[in-house]
Amino acid sequence: MSIIYVLIPIAMIFVLIAVAVFFWAVKSEQFDDLDRQSVSILFDEDSGKPNPANIKQQEAQDKGMPQ
Amino acid sequence: MTHPSCFHCNEPVLTGTQFVTQINDRDELMCCPGCQAVSQAIVDAGLLSYYKFRTEPGNKQTALVPEALNQFSAYDLPEVQQDFVHSEDNSDSVSLSIDGITCAACAWLIEHKVKQLSGVRQVMVNSTTQRAMISWDKQQVKLSDILGQISRIGYQAAPYQVDEQELTTKQNSRKFLLRLGLAGFATMQVMMFALALYTGYFTDLDVQYRDYFRWVSMIFATPVVLYSAQPFYFSAIRTLLSGKLNMDVSVSIAIGGAFTASCFATVNGTGEVYFESVSMFTFFLLLGRYFEQKARQKASVSSSNLHKLVPLTAHLVNEQGQEEIPAKKLRLGDIILVKPGEMVAADGCVVEGHSSINEAMLTGEQMPIDKPVDSQVFAGTINLEQPIKVKVTALGQDQLVAEIIRLQELASNTKPAVAMLADKLSRYFSGTILTIATITYFVWLQISPEDAFWVTLSVLVATCPCALALATPTAVTCATAIFTRLGIITRKAGVFEKLPQIKHVIFDKTGTLTCGTLSVSEVKCHSHLAIEEVLAIAAALETGSLHPIATAFAAYLTPDVVANQVHHEVGFGVKGLINGTEYRIGNAQFTGALVNPEFINQQIWLAWGNDDSLEVLATIEIKDNIRVDSKETVGILKQQGCRVSIASGDSSGHVHQLAKALGITDVHSGLTPADKLALVKKLQQSNPVVMFGDGINDAPVLAGADLSVAMGSGSAIAKNSADLILLGDHLSRFTQAVRVAKLTTQIIRQNLAWALGYNALILPLAVTGHVAPYIAAIGMSASSLIVVGNSLRLLRIKI
């Protein structure tokens, strides 16, 4: 039973770490947009690369536009 | 006749296979060139995941005018930028508010599209607040490029200034989250030790272990009491100072008392501890308040976007010609040039030129208003046809927009206060409990002084108002969650009490019962031309016109019919050459048609020929589409015993036509904002009134009604003065909201009955000293859990 004198302080340290991580997460605005983060894993990061040919074409279009 | 729906925006496709984008090797149909361009831009950028994961359709892209892209160049002026761009060694950053974000996929799409620009360092889009934080290298890329990039995929972005109120609510909400998280973590731990302590009652826990658990519990409970529970103390002190009582007073006394007593018990090794009750109670209460705060934050975000109504720059006319200056540098008497497609930068008077102006943002009516020399124009309205010179007559707070905002504030201050049941109850409750506790203490002091403190404490703990305090917030939190799921934003407290009581619903016409966008409803041909040909010619003539009628034809544009030498006649129509023949489209006078003047509002004519000989080819009827669920909603409301009326600023016969189609008999048309407010005030005397609206002109009447509902696509001021906002513009959501609110009030009543019943039962036992401390603690926790559980039932209802 006396093992609790060691285990509970260890548990307390874990809780302290958890609280610290939580505070950091809140302060770094991670909870500001919960809808967004819950689906972000679905998106394939690599697919965000543009097709170079299209980009050139688009740049040409932009230049052609009246300023 | 059913039409396939547009792949991008889900609107019906009226143009056949004319606009097509190849997506994932399949040809997908688009409804208009706008949607086609946007979807093509998305495909070209390699952002197909958007279509895969979006949960809502995109926005219909009606205005894809090249001038719109050029307008962003104003944002590159250093004087304009100094207001909202933060520079830090070569890197600029800005906060943008973005219109048209419907789901998380939009946020992803914008982030990736903007990141493709070289020089952009960081993009973070928040889909909840519809905001983006962007930082970029000003040597490599301009702000206007970034805004252009966003508009190319169909979103409208504009820098905004965070207003003070929003900043404080944001900080508050973050602080609440910290308090809540801390209380959550600590409560879990304390509950664990409490379990050991409770078991100890029945199994003779050694005193040394018992004290050890108590000390550890105290360590965990201390930050909860000292940090997490702070909001309750402050609110209690504020109420006490103003000479009143509220729930927070008894909550604070219970928390403080139970904690102090538990600390004494721990240090002295006698008595009982209540650390777990204190922590759990704090946690539950904070949870309720946090969600309340969250809803309020969402609401204040929309009010921050108001400044977007007035443009940032103006073209000042002076001896050197004209120069672009920030609008806030304008002075009274300055002459400004307003080009077609631009917003008027300040209230003023037309001194040169003749154009028509879309005042939809003020009046909600899409039809433009003719503005010859000497007529008044207002800041924020859009010039449609010809460049005009305007002499500035009012600035800042004197402008009509500011005036309407003031009117709205005035109306919302005089709003009838609906007394909230729980609030009133809690006041009596707190007073009663505090009196009883004091009497108990003094009586026990006579009987047995050593028990007096403990008995009083058990009275306070056992009757702790937690169940009562949780009864309303938990139910409201669950109901708010359902509302969010349905796309309804609640902006003010008390909505759930008011919704079930409504007896009279008043609708504004344009933008509420109708969609606020024009479309072709009927074409009558008077010659050899087929309907398709008529529409193609009309569309070709109207290309490039900013007139709202032009948007009705955009869908019928065909590549082989092109108009040349197009000339816009202000207030009349458009003429131009197609294949060498001169065509005219416009009002009866312009096209030489002979008509009954009653119908002029909704009809336009297509003619060919010149001034000497005109032949009318077709009559085209334009209408504002009735929302698909208008009829159904009106029907359900009537079924539920509500009276339904229309109050519209429109004075044309269209209002009565619409009312007939929807089965509404009580119609008031041609009303000014003040008339509408007076009408609502009059009706309010007999029954609680709900007002639906969307334009700025509706803001005062929305603020004055018992309950007000704004459409998600409505103007920011209208949304700012409404109690409920229907996102996604589904009217039928309102009837669902009424159902949810009815269930919510029912649950709140059950909760209150239970909490009061429990307290009434336990109070005599506690006063007479028959409640063992652990029973008091368990009773208190159980009664709160039952309340929470009962409220959670709300989440399971099917809509």
Coordinates of C-alpha atoms in Angstrom, one line a residue, chain B residues 167-514:
Chain B
L167 CA -11.1 41.2 -28.9
T168 CA -12.3 41.1 -25.3
T169 CA -14.8 38.3 -26.0
K170 CA -12.0 36.3 -27.7
Q171 CA -9.7 36.8 -24.7
N172 CA -12.5 35.9 -22.3
S173 CA -13.4 32.8 -24.2
R174 CA -9.8 31.7 -24.2
K175 CA -9.5 32.3 -20.4
F176 CA -12.7 30.3 -19.9
L177 CA -11.2 27.4 -21.8
L178 CA -8.1 27.5 -19.6
R179 CA -10.2 27.6 -16.5
L180 CA -12.4 24.8 -17.8
G181 CA -9.5 22.6 -18.8
L182 CA -7.7 23.0 -15.5
A183 CA -10.9 22.2 -13.6
G184 CA -11.4 19.1 -15.8
F185 CA -8.0 17.7 -15.3
A186 CA -8.1 18.4 -11.5
T187 CA -11.6 17.0 -11.1
M188 CA -10.7 13.7 -12.7
Q189 CA -7.9 13.3 -10.2
V190 CA -9.8 14.4 -7.2
M191 CA -12.7 12.1 -8.1
M192 CA -10.3 9.2 -8.2
F193 CA -9.1 9.9 -4.7
A194 CA -12.6 10.6 -3.5
L195 CA -13.5 7.1 -4.7
A196 CA -10.8 5.7 -2.4
L197 CA -12.0 7.8 0.5
Y198 CA -15.6 6.7 0.0
T199 CA -14.5 3.1 -0.1
G200 CA -12.6 3.9 3.1
Y201 CA -15.9 4.5 4.9
F202 CA -16.9 0.9 4.5
T203 CA -13.5 -0.8 4.7
D204 CA -11.6 1.1 7.5
L205 CA -9.0 3.0 5.6
D206 CA -5.9 3.6 7.7
V207 CA -5.8 7.2 9.0
Q208 CA -2.4 7.8 7.5
Y209 CA -3.7 6.8 4.0
R210 CA -6.9 8.7 4.5
D211 CA -5.0 11.9 5.4
Y212 CA -2.6 11.3 2.5
F213 CA -5.5 11.1 0.0
R214 CA -7.0 14.2 1.6
W215 CA -3.8 16.2 1.2
V216 CA -3.4 15.2 -2.4
S217 CA -7.1 16.0 -3.1
M218 CA -6.5 19.4 -1.5
I219 CA -3.5 20.1 -3.7
F220 CA -5.6 19.4 -6.8
A221 CA -8.7 21.2 -5.7
T222 CA -6.8 24.4 -4.7
P223 CA -6.2 25.7 -8.3
V224 CA -9.8 24.9 -9.2
V225 CA -11.1 27.0 -6.4
L226 CA -8.6 29.8 -6.7
Y227 CA -8.3 30.0 -10.4
S228 CA -11.1 28.2 -12.3
A229 CA -14.0 29.4 -10.1
Q230 CA -12.9 33.1 -10.3
P231 CA -15.7 34.2 -12.6
F232 CA -18.4 33.1 -10.0
Y233 CA -16.7 35.2 -7.3
F234 CA -16.5 38.3 -9.5
S235 CA -20.1 38.0 -10.6
A236 CA -21.2 37.4 -7.0
I237 CA -19.3 40.5 -5.7
R238 CA -20.7 42.6 -8.5
T239 CA -24.2 41.6 -7.7
L240 CA -23.8 42.1 -4.0
L241 CA -22.3 45.5 -4.5
S242 CA -25.4 46.5 -6.5
G243 CA -27.5 45.3 -3.6
K244 CA -29.0 42.2 -5.2
L245 CA -28.6 38.4 -5.0
N246 CA -28.1 35.9 -7.8
M247 CA -27.1 32.3 -8.2
D248 CA -23.4 33.1 -8.2
V249 CA -23.7 34.4 -4.6
S250 CA -24.8 31.1 -3.3
V251 CA -22.5 29.3 -5.7
S252 CA -19.5 31.3 -4.4
I253 CA -20.5 30.8 -0.7
A254 CA -20.9 27.0 -1.3
I255 CA -17.6 26.7 -3.1
G256 CA -15.7 28.9 -0.6
G257 CA -17.4 27.4 2.4
A258 CA -17.0 23.8 1.4
F259 CA -13.4 24.3 0.4
T260 CA -12.4 26.2 3.5
A261 CA -14.1 23.6 5.8
S262 CA -12.4 20.8 3.8
C263 CA -9.0 22.4 4.3
F264 CA -9.6 22.7 8.0
A265 CA -10.6 19.1 8.1
T266 CA -7.5 18.0 6.2
V267 CA -5.1 20.0 8.4
N268 CA -6.7 19.0 11.7
G269 CA -7.4 15.4 10.6
T270 CA -11.1 15.7 11.7
G271 CA -14.4 16.3 10.1
E272 CA -15.2 15.6 6.4
V273 CA -13.8 16.8 3.0
Y274 CA -15.8 17.9 0.0
F275 CA -13.0 18.5 -2.5
E276 CA -14.5 16.3 -5.2
S277 CA -17.9 18.0 -4.9
V278 CA -16.3 21.4 -5.1
S279 CA -14.2 20.6 -8.2
M280 CA -16.9 18.8 -10.1
F281 CA -19.5 21.5 -9.4
T282 CA -17.1 24.1 -10.7
F283 CA -16.3 22.1 -13.7
F284 CA -19.9 21.5 -14.7
L285 CA -20.8 25.1 -14.2
L286 CA -17.9 26.3 -16.2
L287 CA -18.8 24.0 -19.0
G288 CA -22.2 25.6 -19.3
R289 CA -20.8 29.1 -19.2
Y290 CA -18.0 28.2 -21.7
F291 CA -20.5 27.2 -24.4
E292 CA -22.5 30.4 -23.7
Q293 CA -19.4 32.4 -24.2
K294 CA -18.5 30.5 -27.4
A295 CA -21.9 31.4 -28.9
R296 CA -21.4 35.0 -28.0
Q297 CA -18.0 35.1 -29.6
K298 CA -19.4 33.8 -32.8
A299 CA -21.9 36.6 -32.8
S300 CA -19.4 39.3 -32.1
V301 CA -17.3 38.1 -35.1
S302 CA -20.1 39.1 -37.5
S303 CA -20.4 42.6 -36.1
S304 CA -16.7 43.2 -36.6
N305 CA -17.2 42.9 -40.4
L306 CA -19.5 45.9 -40.5
H307 CA -16.8 48.4 -41.6
K308 CA -16.6 46.5 -45.0
L309 CA -19.8 48.3 -46.0
V310 CA -18.0 51.5 -46.7
P311 CA -15.1 51.5 -49.2
L312 CA -11.6 52.3 -48.2
T313 CA -10.6 54.5 -51.1
A314 CA -12.1 57.3 -53.2
H315 CA -11.1 59.0 -56.4
L316 CA -10.7 62.6 -55.4
V317 CA -11.2 65.1 -58.3
N318 CA -8.8 68.1 -58.1
E319 CA -6.9 70.5 -60.4
Q320 CA -4.4 67.8 -61.4
G321 CA -7.2 65.5 -62.5
Q322 CA -8.0 62.8 -60.1
E323 CA -6.1 60.8 -57.4
E324 CA -6.9 57.8 -55.3
I325 CA -7.0 58.7 -51.6
P326 CA -8.1 56.9 -48.5
A327 CA -11.8 57.5 -47.9
K328 CA -11.2 58.7 -44.4
K329 CA -9.1 61.7 -45.7
L330 CA -12.2 63.0 -47.6
R331 CA -13.5 66.4 -46.4
L332 CA -17.0 68.0 -46.8
G333 CA -17.4 69.6 -50.2
D334 CA -14.8 67.4 -51.9
I335 CA -15.8 66.2 -55.3
I336 CA -15.2 62.4 -55.9
L337 CA -15.5 60.4 -59.0
V338 CA -17.4 57.1 -58.7
K339 CA -16.8 54.8 -61.6
P340 CA -19.3 52.1 -62.7
G341 CA -19.0 49.0 -60.4
E342 CA -17.6 51.1 -57.6
M343 CA -19.1 51.7 -54.2
V344 CA -19.9 55.3 -53.3
A345 CA -17.3 56.3 -50.6
A346 CA -19.3 58.9 -48.8
D347 CA -22.9 60.3 -48.7
G348 CA -23.2 63.1 -51.2
C349 CA -25.0 64.8 -54.0
V350 CA -24.5 64.0 -57.8
V351 CA -23.0 67.1 -59.4
E352 CA -22.1 65.6 -62.8
G353 CA -23.2 62.6 -64.8
H354 CA -26.3 60.4 -64.7
S355 CA -26.3 56.8 -63.5
S356 CA -28.4 54.3 -61.6
I357 CA -27.4 53.0 -58.3
N358 CA -28.0 49.7 -56.5
E359 CA -29.1 50.5 -53.0
A360 CA -29.7 46.9 -52.1
M361 CA -27.4 47.1 -49.1
L362 CA -29.6 49.8 -47.7
T363 CA -33.1 48.8 -48.8
G364 CA -32.8 45.1 -49.7
E365 CA -34.3 45.9 -53.1
Q366 CA -32.2 44.8 -56.1
M367 CA -33.8 47.1 -58.7
P368 CA -31.5 50.1 -59.2
I369 CA -32.5 53.6 -58.6
D370 CA -32.1 56.3 -61.2
K371 CA -29.8 59.1 -60.0
P372 CA -29.7 62.2 -62.2
V373 CA -27.8 65.4 -61.2
D374 CA -28.7 66.8 -57.8
S375 CA -29.9 63.5 -56.4
Q376 CA -28.6 62.0 -53.1
V377 CA -26.3 59.1 -53.1
F378 CA -25.3 57.1 -50.0
A379 CA -22.0 55.6 -48.9
G380 CA -21.8 51.9 -49.5
T381 CA -24.2 51.8 -52.4
I382 CA -23.0 50.6 -55.8
N383 CA -22.8 52.7 -59.0
L384 CA -24.0 50.6 -61.9
E385 CA -23.9 52.4 -65.3
Q386 CA -22.0 55.6 -65.9
P387 CA -19.2 57.4 -64.0
I388 CA -20.6 60.2 -61.8
K389 CA -19.1 63.0 -59.8
V390 CA -20.4 63.4 -56.3
K391 CA -20.0 66.2 -53.9
V392 CA -19.4 64.9 -50.4
T393 CA -22.2 66.1 -48.0
A394 CA -21.7 63.8 -45.0
L395 CA -18.9 61.9 -43.5
G396 CA -18.3 59.3 -40.8
Q397 CA -21.0 59.3 -38.1
D398 CA -23.3 61.6 -40.2
Q399 CA -23.7 59.1 -43.0
L400 CA -27.0 57.2 -43.5
V401 CA -25.3 53.9 -42.7
A402 CA -24.2 55.2 -39.3
E403 CA -27.7 56.7 -38.8
I404 CA -29.3 53.3 -39.4
I405 CA -26.9 51.7 -37.0
R406 CA -27.8 54.2 -34.4
L407 CA -31.5 53.7 -35.0
Q408 CA -31.0 50.0 -34.5
E409 CA -29.1 50.4 -31.3
L410 CA -31.9 52.6 -30.0
A411 CA -34.5 50.0 -30.8
S412 CA -32.5 47.2 -29.2
N413 CA -32.1 49.2 -26.0
T414 CA -35.9 49.6 -25.7
K415 CA -36.5 45.9 -26.4
P416 CA -39.1 44.5 -24.0
A417 CA -37.2 42.5 -21.3
V418 CA -38.4 39.0 -21.1
A419 CA -37.9 37.9 -17.5
M420 CA -36.0 34.7 -17.3
L421 CA -37.6 32.0 -15.1
A422 CA -34.3 30.6 -13.8
D423 CA -32.9 34.0 -13.0
K424 CA -35.9 34.9 -10.9
L425 CA -36.0 31.6 -9.2
S426 CA -32.3 31.7 -8.3
R427 CA -32.7 35.1 -6.6
Y428 CA -35.4 33.8 -4.2
F429 CA -33.6 30.5 -3.9
S430 CA -30.2 32.1 -2.9
G431 CA -31.9 34.3 -0.4
T432 CA -33.9 31.5 1.2
I433 CA -30.9 29.1 1.5
L434 CA -28.7 31.8 3.0
T435 CA -31.3 32.7 5.6
I436 CA -32.0 29.1 6.5
A437 CA -28.2 28.4 6.8
T438 CA -27.8 31.4 9.1
I439 CA -30.7 30.5 11.3
T440 CA -29.5 26.9 11.4
Y441 CA -26.1 28.1 12.6
F442 CA -27.4 30.2 15.4
V443 CA -29.9 27.5 16.5
W444 CA -27.3 24.8 16.6
L445 CA -25.0 27.2 18.5
Q446 CA -27.5 27.0 21.3
I447 CA -28.0 23.2 21.1
S448 CA -24.4 22.0 20.6
P449 CA -21.8 24.7 19.6
E450 CA -19.2 22.1 18.4
D451 CA -21.6 20.8 15.7
A452 CA -22.9 24.2 14.5
F453 CA -20.3 24.8 11.8
W454 CA -20.6 21.3 10.4
V455 CA -24.3 21.2 10.3
T456 CA -24.5 24.6 8.6
L457 CA -21.9 23.4 6.1
S458 CA -23.9 20.3 5.3
V459 CA -27.0 22.5 4.8
L460 CA -25.0 24.6 2.3
V461 CA -23.5 21.6 0.5
A462 CA -26.6 19.5 0.4
T463 CA -28.8 22.3 -0.8
C464 CA -26.0 23.6 -3.0
P465 CA -27.7 25.2 -6.0
C466 CA -25.7 23.3 -8.5
A467 CA -28.6 21.3 -9.9
L468 CA -30.6 24.5 -10.1
A469 CA -27.7 26.4 -11.5
L470 CA -27.1 23.7 -14.1
A471 CA -30.8 23.3 -15.1
T472 CA -31.0 26.1 -17.6
P473 CA -27.4 26.3 -19.0
T474 CA -27.0 22.6 -19.7
A475 CA -30.3 22.4 -21.6
V476 CA -29.5 25.6 -23.5
T477 CA -26.0 24.3 -24.3
C478 CA -27.4 21.1 -25.8
A479 CA -30.1 23.1 -27.7
T480 CA -27.4 25.5 -29.0
A481 CA -25.4 22.4 -30.2
I482 CA -28.5 21.2 -32.2
F483 CA -29.0 24.7 -33.6
T484 CA -25.3 24.8 -34.8
R485 CA -25.8 21.4 -36.4
L486 CA -28.9 22.8 -38.2
G487 CA -27.1 26.0 -39.3
I488 CA -28.8 28.3 -36.9
I489 CA -26.8 30.8 -34.9
T490 CA -28.2 32.1 -31.7
R491 CA -27.0 35.6 -30.9
K492 CA -28.7 36.5 -27.7
A493 CA -29.8 34.8 -24.5
G494 CA -33.4 34.1 -23.9
V495 CA -34.1 32.8 -27.5
F496 CA -35.2 29.5 -26.2
E497 CA -37.7 31.0 -23.8
K498 CA -39.1 33.3 -26.5
L499 CA -39.4 30.9 -29.5
P500 CA -42.2 28.7 -28.1
Q501 CA -44.3 31.8 -27.3
I502 CA -44.4 33.4 -30.7
K503 CA -47.8 34.0 -32.2
H504 CA -47.2 36.3 -35.1
V505 CA -44.5 36.0 -37.8
I506 CA -43.7 39.0 -40.1
F507 CA -41.6 38.4 -43.2
D508 CA -39.8 41.0 -45.2
K509 CA -40.2 40.1 -48.9
T510 CA -37.0 40.5 -50.8
G511 CA -34.2 38.2 -49.7
T512 CA -36.3 36.5 -47.1
L513 CA -39.4 34.9 -48.8
T514 CA -37.6 35.3 -52.1

